[in-house]
mmCIF file of C-alpha atoms in Angstrom:
data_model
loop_
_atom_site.group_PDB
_atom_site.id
_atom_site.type_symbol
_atom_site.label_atom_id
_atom_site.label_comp_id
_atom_site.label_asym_id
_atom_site.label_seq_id
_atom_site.Cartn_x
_atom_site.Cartn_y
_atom_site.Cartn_z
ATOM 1 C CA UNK A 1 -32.675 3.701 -7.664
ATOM 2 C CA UNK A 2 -33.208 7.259 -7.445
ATOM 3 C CA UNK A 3 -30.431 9.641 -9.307
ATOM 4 C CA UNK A 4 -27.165 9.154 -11.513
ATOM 5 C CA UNK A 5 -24.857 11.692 -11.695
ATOM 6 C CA UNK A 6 -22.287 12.199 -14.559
ATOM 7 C CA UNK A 7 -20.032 9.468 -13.530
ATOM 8 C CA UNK A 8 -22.906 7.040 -13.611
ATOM 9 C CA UNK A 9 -23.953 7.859 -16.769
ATOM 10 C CA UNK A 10 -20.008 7.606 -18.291
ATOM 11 C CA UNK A 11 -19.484 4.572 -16.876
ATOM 12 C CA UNK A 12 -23.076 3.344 -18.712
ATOM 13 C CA UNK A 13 -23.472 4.827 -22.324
ATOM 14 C CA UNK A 14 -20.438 4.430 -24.773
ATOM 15 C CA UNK A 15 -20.944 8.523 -25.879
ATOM 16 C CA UNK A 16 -18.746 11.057 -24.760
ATOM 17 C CA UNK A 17 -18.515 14.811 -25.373
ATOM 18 C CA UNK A 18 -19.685 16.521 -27.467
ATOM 19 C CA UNK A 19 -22.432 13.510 -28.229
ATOM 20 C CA UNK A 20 -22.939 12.805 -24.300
ATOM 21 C CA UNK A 21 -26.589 14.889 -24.177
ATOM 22 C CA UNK A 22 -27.467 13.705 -20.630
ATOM 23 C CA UNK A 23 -26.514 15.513 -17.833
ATOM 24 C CA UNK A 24 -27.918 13.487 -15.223
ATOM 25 C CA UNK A 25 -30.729 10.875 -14.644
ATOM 26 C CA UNK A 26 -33.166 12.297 -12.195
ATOM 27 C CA UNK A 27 -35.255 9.343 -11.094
ATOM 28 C CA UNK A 28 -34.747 5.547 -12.741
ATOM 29 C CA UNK A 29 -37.422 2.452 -11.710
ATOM 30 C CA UNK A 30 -35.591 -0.530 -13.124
ATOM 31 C CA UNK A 31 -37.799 -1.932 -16.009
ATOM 32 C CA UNK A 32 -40.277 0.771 -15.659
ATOM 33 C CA UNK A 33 -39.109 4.025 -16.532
ATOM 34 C CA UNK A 34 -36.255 6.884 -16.358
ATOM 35 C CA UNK A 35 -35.601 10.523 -16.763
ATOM 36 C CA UNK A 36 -33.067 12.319 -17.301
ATOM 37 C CA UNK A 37 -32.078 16.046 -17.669
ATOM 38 C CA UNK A 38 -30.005 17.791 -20.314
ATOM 39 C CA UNK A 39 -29.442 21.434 -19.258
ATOM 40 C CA UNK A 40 -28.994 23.035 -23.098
ATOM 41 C CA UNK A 41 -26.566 26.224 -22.859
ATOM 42 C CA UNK A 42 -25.491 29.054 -24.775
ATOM 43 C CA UNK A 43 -21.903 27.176 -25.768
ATOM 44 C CA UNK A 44 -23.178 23.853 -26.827
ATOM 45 C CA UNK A 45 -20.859 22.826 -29.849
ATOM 46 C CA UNK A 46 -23.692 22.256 -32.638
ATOM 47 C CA UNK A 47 -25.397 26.052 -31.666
ATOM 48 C CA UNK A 48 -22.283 27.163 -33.613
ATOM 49 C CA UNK A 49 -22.721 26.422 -36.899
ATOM 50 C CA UNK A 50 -27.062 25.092 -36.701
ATOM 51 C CA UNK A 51 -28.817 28.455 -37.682
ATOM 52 C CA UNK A 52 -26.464 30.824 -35.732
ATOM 53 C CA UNK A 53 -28.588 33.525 -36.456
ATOM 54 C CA UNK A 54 -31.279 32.276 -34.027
ATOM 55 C CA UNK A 55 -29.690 29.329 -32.199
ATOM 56 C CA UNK A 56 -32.161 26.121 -32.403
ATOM 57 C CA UNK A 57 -30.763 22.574 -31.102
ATOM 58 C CA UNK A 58 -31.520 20.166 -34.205
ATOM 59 C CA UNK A 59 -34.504 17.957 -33.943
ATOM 60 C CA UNK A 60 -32.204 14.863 -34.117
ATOM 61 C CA UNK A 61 -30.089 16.046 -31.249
ATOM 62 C CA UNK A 62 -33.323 16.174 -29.178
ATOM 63 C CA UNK A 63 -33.971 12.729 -29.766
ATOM 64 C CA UNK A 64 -30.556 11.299 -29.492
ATOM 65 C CA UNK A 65 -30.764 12.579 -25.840
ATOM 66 C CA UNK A 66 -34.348 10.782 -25.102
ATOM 67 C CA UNK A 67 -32.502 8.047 -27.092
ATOM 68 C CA UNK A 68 -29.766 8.110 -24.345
ATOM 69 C CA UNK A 69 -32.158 7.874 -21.255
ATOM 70 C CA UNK A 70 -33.332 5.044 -23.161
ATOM 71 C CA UNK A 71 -30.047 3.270 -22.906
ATOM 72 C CA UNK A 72 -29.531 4.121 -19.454
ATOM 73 C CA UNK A 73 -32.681 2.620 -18.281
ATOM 74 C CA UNK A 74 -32.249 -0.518 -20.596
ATOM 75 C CA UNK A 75 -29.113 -1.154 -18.943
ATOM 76 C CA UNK A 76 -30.965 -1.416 -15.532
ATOM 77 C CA UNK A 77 -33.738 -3.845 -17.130
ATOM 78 C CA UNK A 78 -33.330 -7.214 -16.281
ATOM 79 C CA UNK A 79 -33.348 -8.584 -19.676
ATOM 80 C CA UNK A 80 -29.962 -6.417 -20.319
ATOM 81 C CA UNK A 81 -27.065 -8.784 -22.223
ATOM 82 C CA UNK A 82 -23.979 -8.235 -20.926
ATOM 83 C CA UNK A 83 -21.401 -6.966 -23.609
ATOM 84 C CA UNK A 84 -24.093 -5.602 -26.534
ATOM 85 C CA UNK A 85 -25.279 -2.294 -27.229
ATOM 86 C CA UNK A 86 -28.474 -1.224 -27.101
ATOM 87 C CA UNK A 87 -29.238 1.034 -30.583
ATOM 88 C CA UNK A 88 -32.212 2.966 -31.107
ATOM 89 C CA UNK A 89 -33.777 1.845 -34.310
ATOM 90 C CA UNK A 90 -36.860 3.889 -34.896
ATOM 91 C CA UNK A 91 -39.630 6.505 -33.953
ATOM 92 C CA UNK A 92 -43.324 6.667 -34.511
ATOM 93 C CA UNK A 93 -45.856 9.834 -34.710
ATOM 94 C CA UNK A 94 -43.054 12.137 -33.465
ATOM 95 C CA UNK A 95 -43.642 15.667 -33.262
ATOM 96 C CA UNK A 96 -41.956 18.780 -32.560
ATOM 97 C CA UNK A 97 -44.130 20.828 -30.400
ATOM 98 C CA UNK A 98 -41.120 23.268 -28.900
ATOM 99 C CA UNK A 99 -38.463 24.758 -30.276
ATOM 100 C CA UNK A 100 -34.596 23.868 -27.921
ATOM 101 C CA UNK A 101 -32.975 27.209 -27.419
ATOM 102 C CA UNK A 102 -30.252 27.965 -25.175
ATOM 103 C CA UNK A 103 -30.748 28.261 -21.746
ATOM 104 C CA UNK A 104 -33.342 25.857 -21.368
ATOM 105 C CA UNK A 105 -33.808 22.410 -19.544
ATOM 106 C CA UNK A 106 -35.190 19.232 -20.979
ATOM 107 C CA UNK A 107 -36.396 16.468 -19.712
ATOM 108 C CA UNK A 108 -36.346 13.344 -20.953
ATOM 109 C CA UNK A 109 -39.002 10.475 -19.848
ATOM 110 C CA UNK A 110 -38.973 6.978 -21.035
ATOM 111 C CA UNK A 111 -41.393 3.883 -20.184
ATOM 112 C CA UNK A 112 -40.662 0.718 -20.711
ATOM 113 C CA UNK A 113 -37.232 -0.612 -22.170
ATOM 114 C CA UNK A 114 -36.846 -3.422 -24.106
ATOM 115 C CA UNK A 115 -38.802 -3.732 -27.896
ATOM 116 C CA UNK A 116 -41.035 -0.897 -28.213
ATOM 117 C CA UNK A 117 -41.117 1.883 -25.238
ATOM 118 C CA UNK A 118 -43.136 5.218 -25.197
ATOM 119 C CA UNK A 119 -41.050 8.452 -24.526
ATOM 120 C CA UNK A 120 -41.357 12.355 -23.934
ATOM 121 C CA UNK A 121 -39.561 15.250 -24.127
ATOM 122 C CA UNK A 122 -40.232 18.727 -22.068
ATOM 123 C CA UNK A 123 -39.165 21.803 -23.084
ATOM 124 C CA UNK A 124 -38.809 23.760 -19.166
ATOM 125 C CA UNK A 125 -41.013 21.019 -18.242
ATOM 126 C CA UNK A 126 -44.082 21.338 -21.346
ATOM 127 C CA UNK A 127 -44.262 18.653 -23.418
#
């Protein structure tokens, strides 16, 4: 499978605006691995009131949308069942090498789906 638009992606994950931080997946290999793009702008909702004075998205925001490509690509694994939701339960050795200002693209890359997968973030494509 190679893209999902918008549509896709609403008619996958159970999030909706404002919590709906995927804008489209760019490339999916069912049970291998998926990115997707979130294309941060100037009028995001949480910009407003996180550090308006220099406008930062939060950490947890950053990984709620690698959490997201997560879900998308679980849904195309083949040991998917039909009717639960997937949750993301936990991180290991993260780090925060980039700061998520407006204006800026990430991308989102996650291997693997089901138990423990390995995921990246790029900040205008630097991890």
């Amino acid at each position: 499978m190679n893209a999902l638009g918008p549509e896709e992606i609403l008619a996958i994950l159970p999030h909706r605006y404002p919590f709906l931080l995927v804008d489209r997946i760019q490339e999916i290999v069912c049970n291998e691995y998926a990115i997707g793009l979130k294309n941060v702008t100037l009028n995001e909702p949480f910009f407003q009131g996180h550090f308006p004075h220099y406008r930062v998205m939060p950490g947890v925001l950053v990984i709620e949308a690698m959490a997201q490509v997560g879900g998308v690509l679980v849904y195309y694994s083949d040991t998917v069942t039909l009717g639960k939701t997937p949750l993301f339960t936990g991180i290991d050795r993260g780090k925060f090498r980039r700061q998520v200002t407006p204006e800026i693209s990430l991308l989102c890359a996650w291997r693997s789906c089901v138990g423990v997968g390995q995921s990246g973030v790029y900040v205008d494509r630097r991890l």
